[in-house]
JSON list of C-alpha atoms in Angstrom, two decimals:
[
{"chain": "H", "resi": 8, "resn": "PRO", "atom": "CA", "xyz": [-11.28, -28.13, -29.44]},
{"chain": "H", "resi": 9, "resn": "VAL", "atom": "CA", "xyz": [-7.84, -26.35, -29.24]},
{"chain": "H", "resi": 10, "resn": "LYS", "atom": "CA", "xyz": [-5.83, -27.14, -32.49]},
{"chain": "H", "resi": 11, "resn": "LEU", "atom": "CA", "xyz": [-8.97, -28.73, -34.40]},
{"chain": "H", "resi": 12, "resn": "ALA", "atom": "CA", "xyz": [-8.06, -26.21, -36.80]},
{"chain": "H", "resi": 13, "resn": "GLY", "atom": "CA", "xyz": [-4.36, -26.09, -36.75]},
{"chain": "H", "resi": 14, "resn": "GLY", "atom": "CA", "xyz": [-2.48, -22.98, -36.48]},
{"chain": "H", "resi": 15, "resn": "ILE", "atom": "CA", "xyz": [0.64, -21.49, -34.92]},
{"chain": "H", "resi": 16, "resn": "ASN", "atom": "CA", "xyz": [-0.73, -21.24, -31.28]},
{"chain": "H", "resi": 17, "resn": "GLY", "atom": "CA", "xyz": [-1.79, -24.76, -29.71]},
{"chain": "H", "resi": 18, "resn": "TYR", "atom": "CA", "xyz": [-2.44, -22.75, -26.38]},
{"chain": "H", "resi": 19, "resn": "GLN", "atom": "CA", "xyz": [-5.21, -20.28, -27.67]},
{"chain": "H", "resi": 20, "resn": "TYR", "atom": "CA", "xyz": [-8.83, -20.82, -27.22]},
{"chain": "H", "resi": 21, "resn": "VAL", "atom": "CA", "xyz": [-10.91, -21.62, -30.06]},
{"chain": "H", "resi": 22, "resn": "PRO", "atom": "CA", "xyz": [-13.18, -18.79, -31.69]},
{"chain": "H", "resi": 23, "resn": "ASN", "atom": "CA", "xyz": [-16.62, -20.19, -30.70]},
{"chain": "H", "resi": 24, "resn": "PRO", "atom": "CA", "xyz": [-16.37, -23.07, -28.33]},
{"chain": "H", "resi": 25, "resn": "THR", "atom": "CA", "xyz": [-19.85, -23.74, -28.55]},
{"chain": "H", "resi": 26, "resn": "GLY", "atom": "CA", "xyz": [-19.92, -24.00, -32.33]},
{"chain": "H", "resi": 27, "resn": "TRP", "atom": "CA", "xyz": [-16.91, -26.13, -32.35]},
{"chain": "H", "resi": 28, "resn": "VAL", "atom": "CA", "xyz": [-18.11, -28.87, -29.57]},
{"chain": "H", "resi": 29, "resn": "ASP", "atom": "CA", "xyz": [-17.52, -32.43, -31.52]},
{"chain": "H", "resi": 30, "resn": "PRO", "atom": "CA", "xyz": [-16.81, -34.66, -29.09]},
{"chain": "H", "resi": 31, "resn": "LEU", "atom": "CA", "xyz": [-16.77, -37.63, -31.12]},
{"chain": "H", "resi": 32, "resn": "GLY", "atom": "CA", "xyz": [-14.95, -35.90, -34.23]},
{"chain": "H", "resi": 33, "resn": "LEU", "atom": "CA", "xyz": [-17.77, -36.91, -36.91]},
{"chain": "H", "resi": 34, "resn": "SER", "atom": "CA", "xyz": [-18.03, -33.22, -38.22]},
{"chain": "H", "resi": 35, "resn": "THR", "atom": "CA", "xyz": [-16.24, -31.91, -40.53]},
{"chain": "H", "resi": 36, "resn": "CYS", "atom": "CA", "xyz": [-14.58, -28.55, -39.51]},
{"chain": "H", "resi": 37, "resn": "PRO", "atom": "CA", "xyz": [-16.81, -25.31, -39.43]},
{"chain": "H", "resi": 38, "resn": "ASP", "atom": "CA", "xyz": [-15.06, -23.43, -41.45]},
{"chain": "H", "resi": 39, "resn": "GLY", "atom": "CA", "xyz": [-15.09, -23.35, -45.25]},
{"chain": "H", "resi": 40, "resn": "ASP", "atom": "CA", "xyz": [-11.37, -24.20, -45.41]},
{"chain": "H", "resi": 41, "resn": "LYS", "atom": "CA", "xyz": [-11.62, -27.65, -44.05]},
{"chain": "H", "resi": 42, "resn": "CYS", "atom": "CA", "xyz": [-9.03, -27.34, -41.13]},
{"chain": "H", "resi": 43, "resn": "LYS", "atom": "CA", "xyz": [-6.27, -26.31, -43.22]},
{"chain": "H", "resi": 44, "resn": "PRO", "atom": "CA", "xyz": [-3.80, -25.12, -41.07]},
{"chain": "H", "resi": 45, "resn": "SER", "atom": "CA", "xyz": [-3.08, -21.14, -41.33]},
{"chain": "H", "resi": 46, "resn": "THR", "atom": "CA", "xyz": [-0.02, -20.25, -43.43]},
{"chain": "H", "resi": 47, "resn": "SER", "atom": "CA", "xyz": [0.19, -16.61, -42.48]},
{"chain": "H", "resi": 48, "resn": "VAL", "atom": "CA", "xyz": [2.02, -15.84, -39.29]},
{"chain": "H", "resi": 49, "resn": "GLU", "atom": "CA", "xyz": [1.15, -12.47, -37.09]},
{"chain": "H", "resi": 50, "resn": "ASP", "atom": "CA", "xyz": [3.99, -10.62, -36.05]},
{"chain": "H", "resi": 51, "resn": "PRO", "atom": "CA", "xyz": [4.16, -10.69, -32.29]},
{"chain": "H", "resi": 52, "resn": "THR", "atom": "CA", "xyz": [5.83, -7.30, -32.25]},
{"chain": "H", "resi": 53, "resn": "ALA", "atom": "CA", "xyz": [3.33, -5.45, -34.50]},
{"chain": "H", "resi": 54, "resn": "LYS", "atom": "CA", "xyz": [0.98, -4.44, -31.75]},
{"chain": "H", "resi": 55, "resn": "THR", "atom": "CA", "xyz": [4.01, -3.32, -29.19]},
{"chain": "H", "resi": 56, "resn": "HIS", "atom": "CA", "xyz": [5.26, 0.21, -28.49]},
{"chain": "H", "resi": 57, "resn": "VAL", "atom": "CA", "xyz": [7.47, 1.85, -26.15]},
{"chain": "H", "resi": 58, "resn": "ASN", "atom": "CA", "xyz": [6.98, 4.83, -23.79]},
{"chain": "H", "resi": 59, "resn": "GLU", "atom": "CA", "xyz": [10.11, 6.74, -24.48]},
{"chain": "H", "resi": 60, "resn": "GLY", "atom": "CA", "xyz": [9.30, 8.70, -21.39]},
{"chain": "H", "resi": 61, "resn": "SER", "atom": "CA", "xyz": [10.98, 8.32, -17.81]},
{"chain": "H", "resi": 62, "resn": "PRO", "atom": "CA", "xyz": [9.74, 5.45, -15.85]},
{"chain": "H", "resi": 63, "resn": "LEU", "atom": "CA", "xyz": [7.10, 6.49, -13.49]},
{"chain": "H", "resi": 64, "resn": "SER", "atom": "CA", "xyz": [8.12, 6.21, -9.78]},
{"chain": "H", "resi": 65, "resn": "PRO", "atom": "CA", "xyz": [6.22, 6.01, -6.77]},
{"chain": "H", "resi": 66, "resn": "THR", "atom": "CA", "xyz": [4.91, 9.20, -5.28]},
{"chain": "H", "resi": 67, "resn": "SER", "atom": "CA", "xyz": [5.99, 8.05, -1.92]},
{"chain": "H", "resi": 68, "resn": "SER", "atom": "CA", "xyz": [9.14, 10.35, -0.47]},
{"chain": "H", "resi": 69, "resn": "ASN", "atom": "CA", "xyz": [11.05, 10.97, 2.28]},
{"chain": "H", "resi": 70, "resn": "SER", "atom": "CA", "xyz": [9.21, 14.68, 2.65]},
{"chain": "H", "resi": 71, "resn": "PRO", "atom": "CA", "xyz": [6.32, 15.09, 5.08]},
{"chain": "H", "resi": 72, "resn": "PRO", "atom": "CA", "xyz": [3.06, 15.03, 3.58]},
{"chain": "H", "resi": 73, "resn": "THR", "atom": "CA", "xyz": [1.48, 18.44, 2.63]},
{"chain": "H", "resi": 74, "resn": "LEU", "atom": "CA", "xyz": [-1.58, 19.54, 4.84]},
{"chain": "H", "resi": 75, "resn": "GLY", "atom": "CA", "xyz": [-4.84, 18.76, 2.87]},
{"chain": "H", "resi": 76, "resn": "TYR", "atom": "CA", "xyz": [-8.05, 19.94, 4.02]},
{"chain": "H", "resi": 77, "resn": "HIS", "atom": "CA", "xyz": [-9.07, 20.91, 7.61]},
{"chain": "H", "resi": 78, "resn": "ASN", "atom": "CA", "xyz": [-12.60, 20.66, 8.30]},
{"chain": "H", "resi": 79, "resn": "GLU", "atom": "CA", "xyz": [-13.69, 22.10, 11.65]},
{"chain": "H", "resi": 80, "resn": "THR", "atom": "CA", "xyz": [-16.99, 21.32, 13.56]},
{"chain": "H", "resi": 81, "resn": "PHE", "atom": "CA", "xyz": [-18.23, 21.66, 16.96]},
{"chain": "H", "resi": 82, "resn": "ALA", "atom": "CA", "xyz": [-19.44, 18.85, 19.07]},
{"chain": "H", "resi": 83, "resn": "ASN", "atom": "CA", "xyz": [-23.23, 18.83, 20.06]},
{"chain": "H", "resi": 84, "resn": "LYS", "atom": "CA", "xyz": [-22.72, 19.04, 23.84]},
{"chain": "H", "resi": 85, "resn": "PRO", "atom": "CA", "xyz": [-19.94, 20.16, 26.14]},
{"chain": "H", "resi": 86, "resn": "VAL", "atom": "CA", "xyz": [-17.79, 17.96, 28.44]},
{"chain": "H", "resi": 87, "resn": "LYS", "atom": "CA", "xyz": [-17.70, 18.68, 32.32]},
{"chain": "H", "resi": 88, "resn": "PRO", "atom": "CA", "xyz": [-13.89, 19.56, 32.95]},
{"chain": "H", "resi": 89, "resn": "GLU", "atom": "CA", "xyz": [-14.22, 16.47, 35.42]},
{"chain": "H", "resi": 90, "resn": "GLU", "atom": "CA", "xyz": [-14.90, 14.13, 32.42]},
{"chain": "H", "resi": 91, "resn": "THR", "atom": "CA", "xyz": [-12.24, 15.53, 29.97]},
{"chain": "H", "resi": 92, "resn": "ILE", "atom": "CA", "xyz": [-9.53, 12.80, 30.76]},
{"chain": "H", "resi": 93, "resn": "GLN", "atom": "CA", "xyz": [-12.15, 10.01, 30.25]},
{"chain": "H", "resi": 94, "resn": "LYS", "atom": "CA", "xyz": [-13.31, 11.53, 27.21]},
{"chain": "H", "resi": 95, "resn": "TRP", "atom": "CA", "xyz": [-9.62, 11.92, 25.98]},
{"chain": "H", "resi": 96, "resn": "ASP", "atom": "CA", "xyz": [-9.01, 8.19, 26.40]},
{"chain": "H", "resi": 97, "resn": "GLU", "atom": "CA", "xyz": [-12.13, 7.12, 24.72]},
{"chain": "H", "resi": 98, "resn": "PHE", "atom": "CA", "xyz": [-11.24, 8.89, 21.76]},
{"chain": "H", "resi": 99, "resn": "LEU", "atom": "CA", "xyz": [-7.51, 8.13, 21.66]},
{"chain": "H", "resi": 100, "resn": "GLY", "atom": "CA", "xyz": [-8.13, 4.25, 22.46]},
{"chain": "H", "resi": 101, "resn": "PRO", "atom": "CA", "xyz": [-5.31, 2.29, 24.13]},
{"chain": "H", "resi": 102, "resn": "GLY", "atom": "CA", "xyz": [-1.90, 3.66, 24.44]},
{"chain": "H", "resi": 103, "resn": "PRO", "atom": "CA", "xyz": [1.01, 4.07, 24.33]},
{"chain": "H", "resi": 104, "resn": "HIS", "atom": "CA", "xyz": [0.23, 7.53, 23.33]},
{"chain": "H", "resi": 105, "resn": "THR", "atom": "CA", "xyz": [2.80, 9.98, 21.97]},
{"chain": "H", "resi": 106, "resn": "ASN", "atom": "CA", "xyz": [3.29, 13.66, 21.31]},
{"chain": "H", "resi": 107, "resn": "THR", "atom": "CA", "xyz": [4.64, 12.92, 17.72]},
{"chain": "H", "resi": 108, "resn": "ASN", "atom": "CA", "xyz": [2.74, 15.14, 15.09]},
{"chain": "H", "resi": 109, "resn": "PRO", "atom": "CA", "xyz": [0.93, 12.72, 12.51]},
{"chain": "H", "resi": 110, "resn": "ARG", "atom": "CA", "xyz": [1.69, 15.06, 9.79]},
{"chain": "H", "resi": 111, "resn": "THR", "atom": "CA", "xyz": [5.28, 16.18, 10.29]},
{"chain": "H", "resi": 112, "resn": "GLY", "atom": "CA", "xyz": [6.60, 13.57, 12.44]},
{"chain": "H", "resi": 113, "resn": "LYS", "atom": "CA", "xyz": [7.98, 16.21, 14.77]},
{"chain": "H", "resi": 114, "resn": "PRO", "atom": "CA", "xyz": [7.27, 16.42, 18.57]},
{"chain": "H", "resi": 115, "resn": "ASP", "atom": "CA", "xyz": [4.37, 18.72, 19.01]},
{"chain": "H", "resi": 116, "resn": "ARG", "atom": "CA", "xyz": [3.75, 19.59, 22.95]},
{"chain": "H", "resi": 117, "resn": "ASP", "atom": "CA", "xyz": [0.51, 20.77, 22.20]},
{"chain": "H", "resi": 118, "resn": "ARG", "atom": "CA", "xyz": [-1.05, 17.48, 20.90]},
{"chain": "H", "resi": 119, "resn": "ILE", "atom": "CA", "xyz": [-1.68, 13.77, 22.49]},
{"chain": "H", "resi": 120, "resn": "VAL", "atom": "CA", "xyz": [-1.68, 11.30, 19.56]},
{"chain": "H", "resi": 121, "resn": "SER", "atom": "CA", "xyz": [-3.15, 7.64, 19.51]},
{"chain": "H", "resi": 122, "resn": "SER", "atom": "CA", "xyz": [-0.74, 4.77, 19.06]},
{"chain": "H", "resi": 123, "resn": "ASP", "atom": "CA", "xyz": [-2.04, 4.22, 15.32]},
{"chain": "H", "resi": 124, "resn": "ALA", "atom": "CA", "xyz": [-1.11, 8.07, 14.66]},
{"chain": "H", "resi": 125, "resn": "LYS", "atom": "CA", "xyz": [-4.87, 8.20, 13.42]},
{"chain": "H", "resi": 126, "resn": "ARG", "atom": "CA", "xyz": [-6.68, 10.67, 16.15]},
{"chain": "H", "resi": 127, "resn": "SER", "atom": "CA", "xyz": [-5.07, 13.31, 18.33]},
{"chain": "H", "resi": 128, "resn": "ILE", "atom": "CA", "xyz": [-6.26, 15.66, 21.00]},
{"chain": "H", "resi": 129, "resn": "ARG", "atom": "CA", "xyz": [-5.09, 19.35, 20.61]},
{"chain": "H", "resi": 130, "resn": "TYR", "atom": "CA", "xyz": [-4.78, 21.18, 23.82]},
{"chain": "H", "resi": 131, "resn": "GLY", "atom": "CA", "xyz": [-2.42, 24.40, 23.99]},
{"chain": "H", "resi": 132, "resn": "ALA", "atom": "CA", "xyz": [-2.15, 27.62, 25.09]},
{"chain": "H", "resi": 133, "resn": "HIS", "atom": "CA", "xyz": [-4.84, 29.08, 22.69]},
{"chain": "H", "resi": 134, "resn": "GLU", "atom": "CA", "xyz": [-7.36, 26.51, 24.38]},
{"chain": "H", "resi": 135, "resn": "MET", "atom": "CA", "xyz": [-6.35, 26.85, 27.82]},
{"chain": "H", "resi": 136, "resn": "ASN", "atom": "CA", "xyz": [-6.47, 30.82, 27.54]},
{"chain": "H", "resi": 137, "resn": "SER", "atom": "CA", "xyz": [-9.54, 31.20, 26.28]},
{"chain": "H", "resi": 138, "resn": "LYS", "atom": "CA", "xyz": [-12.43, 32.76, 28.35]},
{"chain": "H", "resi": 139, "resn": "PRO", "atom": "CA", "xyz": [-14.00, 30.00, 31.04]},
{"chain": "H", "resi": 140, "resn": "SER", "atom": "CA", "xyz": [-16.92, 29.92, 28.75]},
{"chain": "H", "resi": 141, "resn": "LYS", "atom": "CA", "xyz": [-15.10, 29.26, 25.71]},
{"chain": "H", "resi": 142, "resn": "HIS", "atom": "CA", "xyz": [-12.54, 27.05, 26.96]},
{"chain": "H", "resi": 143, "resn": "HIS", "atom": "CA", "xyz": [-12.20, 24.00, 24.58]},
{"chain": "H", "resi": 144, "resn": "TYR", "atom": "CA", "xyz": [-9.97, 21.38, 23.34]},
{"chain": "H", "resi": 145, "resn": "HIS", "atom": "CA", "xyz": [-9.59, 19.80, 20.05]},
{"chain": "H", "resi": 146, "resn": "GLU", "atom": "CA", "xyz": [-10.32, 16.06, 18.73]},
{"chain": "H", "resi": 147, "resn": "GLU", "atom": "CA", "xyz": [-8.54, 15.70, 15.41]},
{"chain": "H", "resi": 148, "resn": "THR", "atom": "CA", "xyz": [-8.90, 12.79, 12.93]},
{"chain": "H", "resi": 149, "resn": "TRP", "atom": "CA", "xyz": [-6.08, 12.37, 10.76]},
{"chain": "H", "resi": 150, "resn": "THR", "atom": "CA", "xyz": [-6.52, 10.78, 7.13]},
{"chain": "H", "resi": 151, "resn": "PHE", "atom": "CA", "xyz": [-3.45, 10.11, 4.81]},
{"chain": "H", "resi": 152, "resn": "GLU", "atom": "CA", "xyz": [-3.55, 10.17, 0.97]},
{"chain": "H", "resi": 153, "resn": "MET", "atom": "CA", "xyz": [-0.79, 8.57, -0.32]},
{"chain": "H", "resi": 154, "resn": "LYS", "atom": "CA", "xyz": [-1.58, 9.31, -3.93]},
{"chain": "H", "resi": 155, "resn": "THR", "atom": "CA", "xyz": [-1.13, 13.09, -3.22]},
{"chain": "H", "resi": 156, "resn": "ASN", "atom": "CA", "xyz": [1.32, 12.57, -0.01]},
{"chain": "H", "resi": 157, "resn": "THR", "atom": "CA", "xyz": [-1.53, 14.98, 1.47]},
{"chain": "H", "resi": 158, "resn": "MET", "atom": "CA", "xyz": [-2.38, 14.63, 5.39]},
{"chain": "H", "resi": 159, "resn": "ASN", "atom": "CA", "xyz": [-6.14, 15.60, 5.82]},
{"chain": "H", "resi": 160, "resn": "VAL", "atom": "CA", "xyz": [-7.56, 16.76, 9.31]},
{"chain": "H", "resi": 161, "resn": "ASP", "atom": "CA", "xyz": [-11.30, 16.30, 10.59]},
{"chain": "H", "resi": 162, "resn": "ASN", "atom": "CA", "xyz": [-11.33, 18.42, 13.53]},
{"chain": "H", "resi": 163, "resn": "THR", "atom": "CA", "xyz": [-14.09, 18.58, 16.32]},
{"chain": "H", "resi": 164, "resn": "VAL", "atom": "CA", "xyz": [-13.92, 21.29, 18.61]},
{"chain": "H", "resi": 165, "resn": "VAL", "atom": "CA", "xyz": [-15.21, 20.16, 22.38]},
{"chain": "H", "resi": 166, "resn": "ARG", "atom": "CA", "xyz": [-16.11, 23.02, 24.61]},
{"chain": "H", "resi": 167, "resn": "VAL", "atom": "CA", "xyz": [-15.15, 22.43, 28.41]},
{"chain": "H", "resi": 168, "resn": "PRO", "atom": "CA", "xyz": [-16.94, 25.39, 30.13]},
{"chain": "H", "resi": 169, "resn": "LEU", "atom": "CA", "xyz": [-15.11, 26.50, 33.49]},
{"chain": "H", "resi": 170, "resn": "LYS", "atom": "CA", "xyz": [-16.48, 28.06, 36.49]},
{"chain": "H", "resi": 171, "resn": "LYS", "atom": "CA", "xyz": [-15.77, 31.64, 36.53]},
{"chain": "H", "resi": 172, "resn": "LYS", "atom": "CA", "xyz": [-12.86, 32.60, 39.18]}
]
């Protein structure tokens, strides 16, 4: 049905394909103009416009992401000291593990980071020097938002009660 009524663009679709179906070509054109080609030509530049502003560039940069939200929750049950390393391995997944901070990209002596840099265990002086009943570590899950260059952290505090000395 393309070009039944003529026109300047032979690759356009017809206005109403169900009304223009005539496989044997026995009917006259559906419009009142009897399929005369259009003499007016649309100016293709009439609908174009130019944005005079500066071009948009990706938001990704070489600067480290800013810290977004930091949600902290507490684990339902404490972990026995002898099960701690096993729990860390389960949380971090297969290695190799690093100490590279997922947000800054710099070494962090208080963190063990998973190979995909999406999970980390934080266990530093603050956690080690807590009272025996408050001894704990943090399971951190990192989420990067590329659009805003922001790194969010979901943090679960896991208690590891120690025996009093």
